[in-house]
Amino acid sequence: MDRGLFITFEGIDGCGKSTQIGLLTDWLEKRKADFVLVREPGGTPVGEKIRTILLDKENDGMSTVAELLLFEAARAQIVSERIRPALCEGRYVICDRFFDSTYAYQGVARNLGTDLVNGLNRMAAGGLEPDLTFFLDISVDESFKRRRSRAIEDDRIELLGRDFQNKVRGGYLEAAKASQRIKTVDASGTPEEIFNIIKGYITERE
Ligand code: T5A
């Protein structure tokens, strides 16, 4: 392999990404694999400031175009500052959300247009694409149940409600249909059952 493996995790809010990423990093550590873990939006000093603006409930008047461009700005920064350098050093990069989130949330659910979003995604990522993307698919009802079990408050985007999350899920299903890279994983099982499926895909790809 001439560069490291770039793996992203996607899904509606509260689908279990952080839980699966925790299991993956434990597994990589046991294998003494060299990896970098990042998240979107965020992962850099500039990106974390953008994240605060994007998720702040006080910013409920933000235009959807401003929202889209802020996600892309954070992405441009993390790709150039963290992701591309790590991949060039041959490391695994695990990213909690990447440009498929923008496709599903802004392109489809916000109805800003998937062609426009695909173009901006290419620009922000400088043409870089993940090698493997896990779309953790659960129902909106299950995601609300899981989110209620957490002790943290909903952010600006989580507050958009069930209809919005249903549209996001539709966006992901559409993206997954069109791409070999995106693996749809039934995320309704136990964390261990889900991780076994993910591990199988990674082992196959290495
Ligand atoms: N966004 C992001 C856009 O609109 N456009 C973009 O381009 C990008 C990049 C980011 C927000 O920004 C939006 C999407 C988001 O709304 P985020 O930090 O990624 O925010 O937020 P969430 O997706 O909401 O992430 P969370 O950390 O809240 O949820 P996770 O990581 O998906 O879920 P997790 O693992 O914390 O699990 C949630 C709960 O369920 C339990 C966990 O213990 C936890 O309590 N759980 C399970 N329960 C039963 N069975 C399982 N298998 C379980 N797995 C986890």
PDB file of C-alpha atoms and ligand atoms in Angstrom:
ATOM      1  CA  MET A   1       0.000   0.000   0.000  1.00  0.00           C
ATOM      2  CA  ASP A   2       1.528   3.393  -0.967  1.00  0.00           C
ATOM      3  CA  ARG A   3      -0.529   5.332   1.541  1.00  0.00           C
ATOM      4  CA  GLY A   4      -2.437   4.624   4.743  1.00  0.00           C
ATOM      5  CA  LEU A   5      -6.058   3.500   4.832  1.00  0.00           C
ATOM      6  CA  PHE A   6      -8.660   6.252   5.157  1.00  0.00           C
ATOM      7  CA  ILE A   7     -11.784   5.026   7.005  1.00  0.00           C
ATOM      8  CA  THR A   8     -14.853   7.148   7.713  1.00  0.00           C
ATOM      9  CA  PHE A   9     -17.966   6.570   9.841  1.00  0.00           C
ATOM     10  CA  GLU A  10     -21.350   7.967   8.912  1.00  0.00           C
ATOM     11  CA  GLY A  11     -24.997   7.842   9.931  1.00  0.00           C
ATOM     12  CA  ILE A  12     -27.835   9.814  11.447  1.00  0.00           C
ATOM     13  CA  ASP A  13     -27.322  11.485  14.818  1.00  0.00           C
ATOM     14  CA  GLY A  14     -26.761   9.014  17.650  1.00  0.00           C
ATOM     15  CA  CYS A  15     -26.370   5.967  15.371  1.00  0.00           C
ATOM     16  CA  GLY A  16     -23.412   4.663  17.397  1.00  0.00           C
ATOM     17  CA  LYS A  17     -20.379   6.024  15.516  1.00  0.00           C
ATOM     18  CA  SER A  18     -18.388   6.951  18.626  1.00  0.00           C
ATOM     19  CA  THR A  19     -19.016   3.509  20.133  1.00  0.00           C
ATOM     20  CA  GLN A  20     -17.770   1.729  16.975  1.00  0.00           C
ATOM     21  CA  ILE A  21     -14.795   4.065  16.612  1.00  0.00           C
ATOM     22  CA  GLY A  22     -13.838   3.248  20.220  1.00  0.00           C
ATOM     23  CA  LEU A  23     -13.918  -0.489  19.446  1.00  0.00           C
ATOM     24  CA  LEU A  24     -11.914   0.053  16.245  1.00  0.00           C
ATOM     25  CA  THR A  25      -9.178   2.092  17.923  1.00  0.00           C
ATOM     26  CA  ASP A  26      -8.891  -0.516  20.732  1.00  0.00           C
ATOM     27  CA  TRP A  27      -8.465  -3.203  18.062  1.00  0.00           C
ATOM     28  CA  LEU A  28      -5.887  -1.162  16.131  1.00  0.00           C
ATOM     29  CA  GLU A  29      -3.956  -0.475  19.344  1.00  0.00           C
ATOM     30  CA  LYS A  30      -3.841  -4.203  20.119  1.00  0.00           C
ATOM     31  CA  ARG A  31      -2.445  -4.787  16.634  1.00  0.00           C
ATOM     32  CA  LYS A  32       0.097  -1.956  17.235  1.00  0.00           C
ATOM     33  CA  ALA A  33      -1.192  -0.216  14.116  1.00  0.00           C
ATOM     34  CA  ASP A  34      -0.285   3.430  13.619  1.00  0.00           C
ATOM     35  CA  PHE A  35      -3.464   5.498  13.363  1.00  0.00           C
ATOM     36  CA  VAL A  36      -4.827   9.006  13.657  1.00  0.00           C
ATOM     37  CA  LEU A  37      -8.356   9.649  14.932  1.00  0.00           C
ATOM     38  CA  VAL A  38     -10.149  12.821  13.893  1.00  0.00           C
ATOM     39  CA  ARG A  39     -13.686  14.156  13.706  1.00  0.00           C
ATOM     40  CA  GLU A  40     -15.704  16.445  11.498  1.00  0.00           C
ATOM     41  CA  PRO A  41     -16.486  19.206  11.895  1.00  0.00           C
ATOM     42  CA  GLY A  42     -13.351  19.849  13.959  1.00  0.00           C
ATOM     43  CA  GLY A  43     -10.048  18.051  14.353  1.00  0.00           C
ATOM     44  CA  THR A  44      -7.890  21.197  13.992  1.00  0.00           C
ATOM     45  CA  PRO A  45      -7.771  24.459  16.000  1.00  0.00           C
ATOM     46  CA  VAL A  46      -9.585  26.286  13.168  1.00  0.00           C
ATOM     47  CA  GLY A  47     -12.027  23.415  12.662  1.00  0.00           C
ATOM     48  CA  GLU A  48     -12.933  23.183  16.359  1.00  0.00           C
ATOM     49  CA  LYS A  49     -13.816  26.900  16.350  1.00  0.00           C
ATOM     50  CA  ILE A  50     -16.007  26.324  13.300  1.00  0.00           C
ATOM     51  CA  ARG A  51     -17.601  23.329  15.069  1.00  0.00           C
ATOM     52  CA  THR A  52     -18.575  25.528  18.017  1.00  0.00           C
ATOM     53  CA  ILE A  53     -20.303  27.988  15.681  1.00  0.00           C
ATOM     54  CA  LEU A  54     -22.073  25.223  13.735  1.00  0.00           C
ATOM     55  CA  LEU A  55     -23.444  23.316  16.720  1.00  0.00           C
ATOM     56  CA  ASP A  56     -24.313  26.287  18.959  1.00  0.00           C
ATOM     57  CA  LYS A  57     -28.094  26.348  19.571  1.00  0.00           C
ATOM     58  CA  GLU A  58     -27.928  30.140  19.821  1.00  0.00           C
ATOM     59  CA  ASN A  59     -27.106  30.284  16.100  1.00  0.00           C
ATOM     60  CA  ASP A  60     -30.585  29.204  15.042  1.00  0.00           C
ATOM     61  CA  GLY A  61     -30.737  31.988  12.441  1.00  0.00           C
ATOM     62  CA  MET A  62     -27.766  30.671  10.452  1.00  0.00           C
ATOM     63  CA  SER A  63     -28.528  30.431   6.731  1.00  0.00           C
ATOM     64  CA  THR A  64     -28.295  26.933   5.289  1.00  0.00           C
ATOM     65  CA  VAL A  65     -25.736  28.148   2.718  1.00  0.00           C
ATOM     66  CA  ALA A  66     -23.572  29.606   5.505  1.00  0.00           C
ATOM     67  CA  GLU A  67     -23.902  26.245   7.283  1.00  0.00           C
ATOM     68  CA  LEU A  68     -22.809  24.328   4.177  1.00  0.00           C
ATOM     69  CA  LEU A  69     -19.793  26.562   3.584  1.00  0.00           C
ATOM     70  CA  LEU A  70     -18.682  26.340   7.213  1.00  0.00           C
ATOM     71  CA  PHE A  71     -18.726  22.520   7.073  1.00  0.00           C
ATOM     72  CA  GLU A  72     -16.657  22.690   3.869  1.00  0.00           C
ATOM     73  CA  ALA A  73     -14.238  25.228   5.391  1.00  0.00           C
ATOM     74  CA  ALA A  74     -13.596  22.959   8.387  1.00  0.00           C
ATOM     75  CA  ARG A  75     -13.089  20.064   5.948  1.00  0.00           C
ATOM     76  CA  ALA A  76     -10.543  21.918   3.786  1.00  0.00           C
ATOM     77  CA  GLN A  77      -8.536  22.630   6.931  1.00  0.00           C
ATOM     78  CA  ILE A  78      -8.554  19.101   8.351  1.00  0.00           C
ATOM     79  CA  VAL A  79      -7.686  17.498   5.019  1.00  0.00           C
ATOM     80  CA  SER A  80      -4.640  19.695   4.494  1.00  0.00           C
ATOM     81  CA  GLU A  81      -3.508  19.864   8.126  1.00  0.00           C
ATOM     82  CA  ARG A  82      -4.193  16.349   9.419  1.00  0.00           C
ATOM     83  CA  ILE A  83      -5.629  13.783   7.031  1.00  0.00           C
ATOM     84  CA  ARG A  84      -3.447  14.036   3.936  1.00  0.00           C
ATOM     85  CA  PRO A  85      -0.141  14.263   5.872  1.00  0.00           C
ATOM     86  CA  ALA A  86      -1.057  11.219   8.009  1.00  0.00           C
ATOM     87  CA  LEU A  87      -2.027   9.158   4.955  1.00  0.00           C
ATOM     88  CA  CYS A  88       1.222  10.132   3.212  1.00  0.00           C
ATOM     89  CA  GLU A  89       3.106   8.802   6.254  1.00  0.00           C
ATOM     90  CA  GLY A  90       1.319   5.469   5.732  1.00  0.00           C
ATOM     91  CA  ARG A  91      -0.922   5.779   8.806  1.00  0.00           C
ATOM     92  CA  TYR A  92      -4.556   4.749   9.133  1.00  0.00           C
ATOM     93  CA  VAL A  93      -6.870   7.733   9.418  1.00  0.00           C
ATOM     94  CA  ILE A  94     -10.191   7.163  11.193  1.00  0.00           C
ATOM     95  CA  CYS A  95     -12.589  10.040  10.692  1.00  0.00           C
ATOM     96  CA  ASP A  96     -15.882  10.481  12.577  1.00  0.00           C
ATOM     97  CA  ARG A  97     -17.960  11.869   9.659  1.00  0.00           C
ATOM     98  CA  PHE A  98     -16.610  13.198   6.357  1.00  0.00           C
ATOM     99  CA  PHE A  99     -18.134  14.509   3.144  1.00  0.00           C
ATOM    100  CA  ASP A 100     -20.969  11.960   2.955  1.00  0.00           C
ATOM    101  CA  SER A 101     -22.427  13.824   5.965  1.00  0.00           C
ATOM    102  CA  THR A 102     -22.603  16.989   3.875  1.00  0.00           C
ATOM    103  CA  TYR A 103     -24.235  15.049   1.037  1.00  0.00           C
ATOM    104  CA  ALA A 104     -26.931  13.642   3.347  1.00  0.00           C
ATOM    105  CA  TYR A 105     -27.488  16.599   5.728  1.00  0.00           C
ATOM    106  CA  GLN A 106     -26.992  19.652   3.498  1.00  0.00           C
ATOM    107  CA  GLY A 107     -27.383  18.207  -0.008  1.00  0.00           C
ATOM    108  CA  VAL A 108     -30.471  16.080   0.661  1.00  0.00           C
ATOM    109  CA  ALA A 109     -32.070  16.988   4.016  1.00  0.00           C
ATOM    110  CA  ARG A 110     -31.436  20.743   3.683  1.00  0.00           C
ATOM    111  CA  ASN A 111     -32.283  20.429  -0.018  1.00  0.00           C
ATOM    112  CA  LEU A 112     -29.282  22.475  -1.176  1.00  0.00           C
ATOM    113  CA  GLY A 113     -28.659  20.101  -4.074  1.00  0.00           C
ATOM    114  CA  THR A 114     -26.416  17.076  -4.352  1.00  0.00           C
ATOM    115  CA  ASP A 115     -24.531  18.281  -7.454  1.00  0.00           C
ATOM    116  CA  LEU A 116     -23.577  21.507  -5.720  1.00  0.00           C
ATOM    117  CA  VAL A 117     -22.537  19.621  -2.578  1.00  0.00           C
ATOM    118  CA  ASN A 118     -20.538  17.026  -4.528  1.00  0.00           C
ATOM    119  CA  GLY A 119     -18.597  19.853  -6.208  1.00  0.00           C
ATOM    120  CA  LEU A 120     -17.843  21.599  -2.926  1.00  0.00           C
ATOM    121  CA  ASN A 121     -16.931  18.291  -1.301  1.00  0.00           C
ATOM    122  CA  ARG A 122     -14.369  17.627  -4.040  1.00  0.00           C
ATOM    123  CA  MET A 123     -12.957  21.127  -3.641  1.00  0.00           C
ATOM    124  CA  ALA A 124     -12.689  20.967   0.165  1.00  0.00           C
ATOM    125  CA  ALA A 125     -11.185  17.458   0.143  1.00  0.00           C
ATOM    126  CA  GLY A 126      -8.808  18.328  -2.709  1.00  0.00           C
ATOM    127  CA  GLY A 127     -10.021  15.234  -4.548  1.00  0.00           C
ATOM    128  CA  LEU A 128      -9.254  12.916  -1.613  1.00  0.00           C
ATOM    129  CA  GLU A 129     -11.806  10.144  -1.010  1.00  0.00           C
ATOM    130  CA  PRO A 130     -12.084   7.652   1.851  1.00  0.00           C
ATOM    131  CA  ASP A 131     -11.064   4.065   1.085  1.00  0.00           C
ATOM    132  CA  LEU A 132     -13.878   2.670   3.222  1.00  0.00           C
ATOM    133  CA  THR A 133     -16.970   4.294   4.670  1.00  0.00           C
ATOM    134  CA  PHE A 134     -19.242   2.635   7.211  1.00  0.00           C
ATOM    135  CA  PHE A 135     -22.804   3.904   7.103  1.00  0.00           C
ATOM    136  CA  LEU A 136     -24.272   2.748  10.433  1.00  0.00           C
ATOM    137  CA  ASP A 137     -27.922   2.375   9.583  1.00  0.00           C
ATOM    138  CA  ILE A 138     -30.566   2.529  12.307  1.00  0.00           C
ATOM    139  CA  SER A 139     -34.142   3.764  12.358  1.00  0.00           C
ATOM    140  CA  VAL A 140     -34.869   7.292  13.478  1.00  0.00           C
ATOM    141  CA  ASP A 141     -36.909   5.877  16.395  1.00  0.00           C
ATOM    142  CA  GLU A 142     -33.925   3.835  17.600  1.00  0.00           C
ATOM    143  CA  SER A 143     -31.582   6.826  17.251  1.00  0.00           C
ATOM    144  CA  PHE A 144     -33.902   8.973  19.386  1.00  0.00           C
ATOM    145  CA  LYS A 145     -34.039   6.203  21.985  1.00  0.00           C
ATOM    146  CA  ARG A 146     -30.237   6.012  22.094  1.00  0.00           C
ATOM    147  CA  ARG A 147     -29.853   9.771  22.221  1.00  0.00           C
ATOM    148  CA  ARG A 148     -32.234   9.999  25.169  1.00  0.00           C
ATOM    149  CA  SER A 149     -29.970   7.574  27.068  1.00  0.00           C
ATOM    150  CA  ARG A 150     -27.068  10.059  26.862  1.00  0.00           C
ATOM    151  CA  ALA A 151     -26.503  12.735  29.458  1.00  0.00           C
ATOM    152  CA  ILE A 152     -25.752  15.494  26.911  1.00  0.00           C
ATOM    153  CA  GLU A 153     -28.073  18.108  25.444  1.00  0.00           C
ATOM    154  CA  ASP A 154     -29.047  18.132  21.767  1.00  0.00           C
ATOM    155  CA  ASP A 155     -27.018  20.511  19.558  1.00  0.00           C
ATOM    156  CA  ARG A 156     -28.374  22.883  16.865  1.00  0.00           C
ATOM    157  CA  ILE A 157     -28.601  20.158  14.213  1.00  0.00           C
ATOM    158  CA  GLU A 158     -29.935  17.425  16.499  1.00  0.00           C
ATOM    159  CA  LEU A 159     -32.782  19.797  17.423  1.00  0.00           C
ATOM    160  CA  LEU A 160     -34.078  19.685  13.830  1.00  0.00           C
ATOM    161  CA  GLY A 161     -36.186  16.642  14.706  1.00  0.00           C
ATOM    162  CA  ARG A 162     -37.463  13.378  13.247  1.00  0.00           C
ATOM    163  CA  ASP A 163     -38.503  14.474   9.757  1.00  0.00           C
ATOM    164  CA  PHE A 164     -35.092  15.976   9.215  1.00  0.00           C
ATOM    165  CA  GLN A 165     -33.315  12.807  10.432  1.00  0.00           C
ATOM    166  CA  ASN A 166     -35.525  10.714   8.128  1.00  0.00           C
ATOM    167  CA  LYS A 167     -34.417  12.815   5.169  1.00  0.00           C
ATOM    168  CA  VAL A 168     -30.784  12.470   6.258  1.00  0.00           C
ATOM    169  CA  ARG A 169     -31.200   8.689   6.392  1.00  0.00           C
ATOM    170  CA  GLY A 170     -32.691   8.769   2.887  1.00  0.00           C
ATOM    171  CA  GLY A 171     -29.659  10.742   1.708  1.00  0.00           C
ATOM    172  CA  TYR A 172     -27.281   8.140   3.096  1.00  0.00           C
ATOM    173  CA  LEU A 173     -29.223   5.262   1.548  1.00  0.00           C
ATOM    174  CA  GLU A 174     -29.077   7.047  -1.808  1.00  0.00           C
ATOM    175  CA  ALA A 175     -25.308   7.689  -1.499  1.00  0.00           C
ATOM    176  CA  ALA A 176     -24.649   4.074  -0.462  1.00  0.00           C
ATOM    177  CA  LYS A 177     -26.551   2.747  -3.472  1.00  0.00           C
ATOM    178  CA  ALA A 178     -24.281   4.707  -5.796  1.00  0.00           C
ATOM    179  CA  SER A 179     -20.933   3.827  -4.203  1.00  0.00           C
ATOM    180  CA  GLN A 180     -18.932   0.634  -3.615  1.00  0.00           C
ATOM    181  CA  ARG A 181     -16.881   2.470  -1.019  1.00  0.00           C
ATOM    182  CA  ILE A 182     -19.856   2.926   1.323  1.00  0.00           C
ATOM    183  CA  LYS A 183     -20.726  -0.198   3.318  1.00  0.00           C
ATOM    184  CA  THR A 184     -24.190  -0.109   4.845  1.00  0.00           C
ATOM    185  CA  VAL A 185     -24.027  -1.807   8.230  1.00  0.00           C
ATOM    186  CA  ASP A 186     -27.197  -2.739  10.110  1.00  0.00           C
ATOM    187  CA  ALA A 187     -26.451  -0.921  13.361  1.00  0.00           C
ATOM    188  CA  SER A 188     -29.434  -2.217  15.349  1.00  0.00           C
ATOM    189  CA  GLY A 189     -27.481  -5.084  16.968  1.00  0.00           C
ATOM    190  CA  THR A 190     -25.104  -5.069  19.907  1.00  0.00           C
ATOM    191  CA  PRO A 191     -21.892  -3.013  19.627  1.00  0.00           C
ATOM    192  CA  GLU A 192     -19.871  -6.266  19.364  1.00  0.00           C
ATOM    193  CA  GLU A 193     -22.046  -7.682  16.561  1.00  0.00           C
ATOM    194  CA  ILE A 194     -21.715  -4.452  14.585  1.00  0.00           C
ATOM    195  CA  PHE A 195     -17.972  -4.261  15.131  1.00  0.00           C
ATOM    196  CA  ASN A 196     -17.453  -7.818  13.857  1.00  0.00           C
ATOM    197  CA  ILE A 197     -18.975  -6.769  10.526  1.00  0.00           C
ATOM    198  CA  ILE A 198     -16.775  -3.662  10.381  1.00  0.00           C
ATOM    199  CA  LYS A 199     -13.644  -5.651  11.248  1.00  0.00           C
ATOM    200  CA  GLY A 200     -14.451  -8.081   8.424  1.00  0.00           C
ATOM    201  CA  TYR A 201     -14.595  -5.282   5.844  1.00  0.00           C
ATOM    202  CA  ILE A 202     -11.333  -3.738   7.065  1.00  0.00           C
ATOM    203  CA  THR A 203      -9.465  -7.026   7.062  1.00  0.00           C
ATOM    204  CA  GLU A 204     -10.699  -7.713   3.530  1.00  0.00           C
ATOM    205  CA  ARG A 205      -9.511  -4.266   2.350  1.00  0.00           C
ATOM    206  CA  GLU A 206      -6.010  -4.346   3.984  1.00  0.00           C
TER     207      GLU A 206
HETATM  208  N1  T5A B   1     -23.060  17.505  10.198  1.00  0.00           N
HETATM  209  C1  T5A B   1     -21.761  17.082  10.184  1.00  0.00           C
HETATM  210  C2  T5A B   1     -23.658  18.080   9.063  1.00  0.00           C
HETATM  211  O1  T5A B   1     -24.822  18.502   9.092  1.00  0.00           O
HETATM  212  N2  T5A B   1     -22.900  18.162   7.919  1.00  0.00           N
HETATM  213  C3  T5A B   1     -21.588  17.765   7.862  1.00  0.00           C
HETATM  214  O2  T5A B   1     -20.947  17.894   6.798  1.00  0.00           O
HETATM  215  C4  T5A B   1     -20.994  17.194   9.052  1.00  0.00           C
HETATM  216  C5  T5A B   1     -19.563  16.737   9.018  1.00  0.00           C
HETATM  217  C6  T5A B   1     -22.033  16.659  14.194  1.00  0.00           C
HETATM  218  C7  T5A B   1     -23.362  17.205  13.697  1.00  0.00           C
HETATM  219  O3  T5A B   1     -23.093  17.926  12.520  1.00  0.00           O
HETATM  220  C8  T5A B   1     -23.844  17.406  11.443  1.00  0.00           C
HETATM  221  C9  T5A B   1     -24.201  16.019  11.843  1.00  0.00           C
HETATM  222  C10 T5A B   1     -24.334  16.087  13.334  1.00  0.00           C
HETATM  223  O4  T5A B   1     -25.663  16.517  13.639  1.00  0.00           O
HETATM  224  P1  T5A B   1     -21.563  14.712  15.807  1.00  0.00           P
HETATM  225  O5  T5A B   1     -20.648  15.062  16.901  1.00  0.00           O
HETATM  226  O6  T5A B   1     -21.053  13.850  14.746  1.00  0.00           O
HETATM  227  O7  T5A B   1     -22.177  16.109  15.351  1.00  0.00           O
HETATM  228  O8  T5A B   1     -22.944  14.174  16.366  1.00  0.00           O
HETATM  229  P2  T5A B   1     -23.658  12.813  16.322  1.00  0.00           P
HETATM  230  O9  T5A B   1     -23.698  12.132  15.036  1.00  0.00           O
HETATM  231  O10 T5A B   1     -24.991  13.142  16.912  1.00  0.00           O
HETATM  232  O11 T5A B   1     -22.711  11.955  17.204  1.00  0.00           O
HETATM  233  P3  T5A B   1     -22.918  11.445  18.605  1.00  0.00           P
HETATM  234  O12 T5A B   1     -21.571  11.383  19.262  1.00  0.00           O
HETATM  235  O13 T5A B   1     -23.968  12.221  19.309  1.00  0.00           O
HETATM  236  O14 T5A B   1     -23.516  10.013  18.326  1.00  0.00           O
HETATM  237  P4  T5A B   1     -22.793   8.713  17.797  1.00  0.00           P
HETATM  238  O15 T5A B   1     -21.331   8.844  17.920  1.00  0.00           O
HETATM  239  O16 T5A B   1     -23.331   8.320  16.491  1.00  0.00           O
HETATM  240  O17 T5A B   1     -23.354   7.644  18.810  1.00  0.00           O
HETATM  241  P5  T5A B   1     -22.725   7.060  20.177  1.00  0.00           P
HETATM  242  O18 T5A B   1     -21.756   6.002  19.885  1.00  0.00           O
HETATM  243  O19 T5A B   1     -22.325   8.192  21.051  1.00  0.00           O
HETATM  244  O20 T5A B   1     -24.040   6.354  20.717  1.00  0.00           O
HETATM  245  C11 T5A B   1     -25.187   7.072  21.119  1.00  0.00           C
HETATM  246  C12 T5A B   1     -25.822   6.353  22.344  1.00  0.00           C
HETATM  247  O21 T5A B   1     -26.235   5.050  21.949  1.00  0.00           O
HETATM  248  C13 T5A B   1     -25.561   4.044  22.688  1.00  0.00           C
HETATM  249  C14 T5A B   1     -24.332   4.709  23.301  1.00  0.00           C
HETATM  250  O22 T5A B   1     -23.930   4.113  24.478  1.00  0.00           O
HETATM  251  C15 T5A B   1     -24.839   6.149  23.501  1.00  0.00           C
HETATM  252  O23 T5A B   1     -25.535   6.237  24.706  1.00  0.00           O
HETATM  253  N3  T5A B   1     -25.221   2.977  21.744  1.00  0.00           N
HETATM  254  C16 T5A B   1     -25.916   1.825  21.633  1.00  0.00           C
HETATM  255  N4  T5A B   1     -26.991   1.373  22.291  1.00  0.00           N
HETATM  256  C17 T5A B   1     -27.465   0.137  21.911  1.00  0.00           C
HETATM  257  N5  T5A B   1     -26.880  -0.627  20.925  1.00  0.00           N
HETATM  258  C18 T5A B   1     -25.804  -0.199  20.259  1.00  0.00           C
HETATM  259  N6  T5A B   1     -25.268  -0.951  19.289  1.00  0.00           N
HETATM  260  C19 T5A B   1     -25.277   1.083  20.603  1.00  0.00           C
HETATM  261  N7  T5A B   1     -24.234   1.817  20.126  1.00  0.00           N
HETATM  262  C20 T5A B   1     -24.224   2.966  20.822  1.00  0.00           C
END
